[in-house]
Coordinates of C-alpha atoms in Angstrom, one line a residue:
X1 CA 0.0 0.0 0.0
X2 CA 1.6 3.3 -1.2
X3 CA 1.1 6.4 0.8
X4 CA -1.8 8.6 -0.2
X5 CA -1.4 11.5 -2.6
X6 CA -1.8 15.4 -2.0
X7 CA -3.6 15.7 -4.9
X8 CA -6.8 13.9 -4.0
X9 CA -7.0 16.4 -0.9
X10 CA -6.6 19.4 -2.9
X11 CA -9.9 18.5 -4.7
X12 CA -11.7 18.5 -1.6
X13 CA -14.7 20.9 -0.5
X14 CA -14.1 22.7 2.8
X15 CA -16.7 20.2 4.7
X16 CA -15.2 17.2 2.8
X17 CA -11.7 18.5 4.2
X18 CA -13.1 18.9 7.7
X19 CA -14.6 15.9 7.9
X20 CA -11.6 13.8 6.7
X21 CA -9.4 15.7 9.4
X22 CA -12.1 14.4 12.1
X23 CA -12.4 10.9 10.3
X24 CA -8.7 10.6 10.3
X25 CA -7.5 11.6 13.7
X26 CA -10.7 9.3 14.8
X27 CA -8.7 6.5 13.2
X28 CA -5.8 7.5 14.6
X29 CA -7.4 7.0 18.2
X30 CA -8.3 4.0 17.2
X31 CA -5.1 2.9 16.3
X32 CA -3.6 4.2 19.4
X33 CA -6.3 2.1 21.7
X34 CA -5.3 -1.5 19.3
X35 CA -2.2 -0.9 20.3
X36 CA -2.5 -0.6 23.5
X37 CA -4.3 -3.6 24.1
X38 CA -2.0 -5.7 21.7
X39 CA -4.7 -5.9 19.4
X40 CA -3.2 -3.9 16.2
X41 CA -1.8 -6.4 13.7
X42 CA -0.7 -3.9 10.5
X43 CA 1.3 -1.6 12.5
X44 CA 2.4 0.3 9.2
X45 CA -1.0 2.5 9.3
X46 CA 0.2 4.7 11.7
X47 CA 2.5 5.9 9.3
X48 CA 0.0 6.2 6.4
X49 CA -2.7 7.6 8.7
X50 CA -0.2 10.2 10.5
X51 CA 0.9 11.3 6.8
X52 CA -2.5 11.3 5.3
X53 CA -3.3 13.5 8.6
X54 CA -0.4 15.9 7.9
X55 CA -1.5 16.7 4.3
X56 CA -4.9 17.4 5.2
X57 CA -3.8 19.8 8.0
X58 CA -1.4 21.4 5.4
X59 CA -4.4 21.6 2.4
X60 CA -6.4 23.0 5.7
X61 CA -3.7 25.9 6.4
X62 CA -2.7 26.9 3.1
X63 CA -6.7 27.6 2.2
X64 CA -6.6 29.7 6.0
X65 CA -3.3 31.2 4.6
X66 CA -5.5 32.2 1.5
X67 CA -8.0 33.4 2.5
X68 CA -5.8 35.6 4.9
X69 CA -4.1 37.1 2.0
X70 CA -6.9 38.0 -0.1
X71 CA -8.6 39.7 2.4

């Protein structure tokens, strides 16, 4: 499984965006809690969900940055 691309995010609504950031770090919970009770067995999606996390943050605060400047 390759790492997800930016370019899917950039073609995101606002409310798509937001809820992928909430989906995403709700995942990431999850993960957290499987491995804490032993229970995660493909401990490589931490690394896909913490990087799929990072690039919808980044989409998030360059459309704040933006919006800052056009103003």
């Amino acid at each position: 499984m390759s790492l997800p691309k930016i370019d899917e995010v950039r073609n995101l609504s606002e409310e798509e965006l937001d809820e992928q950031i909430v989906a995403t770090k709700r995942l990431l919970f999850d993960l957290r809690f499987q491995k804490g009770t032993r229970r995660l067995e493909k401990s490589h999606q931490f690394k896909h969900t913490r990087h799929r996390l990072a690039q919808l943050m980044t989409i998030e605060r360059e459309r704040q940055l933006q919006k800052a400047s056009s103003h």
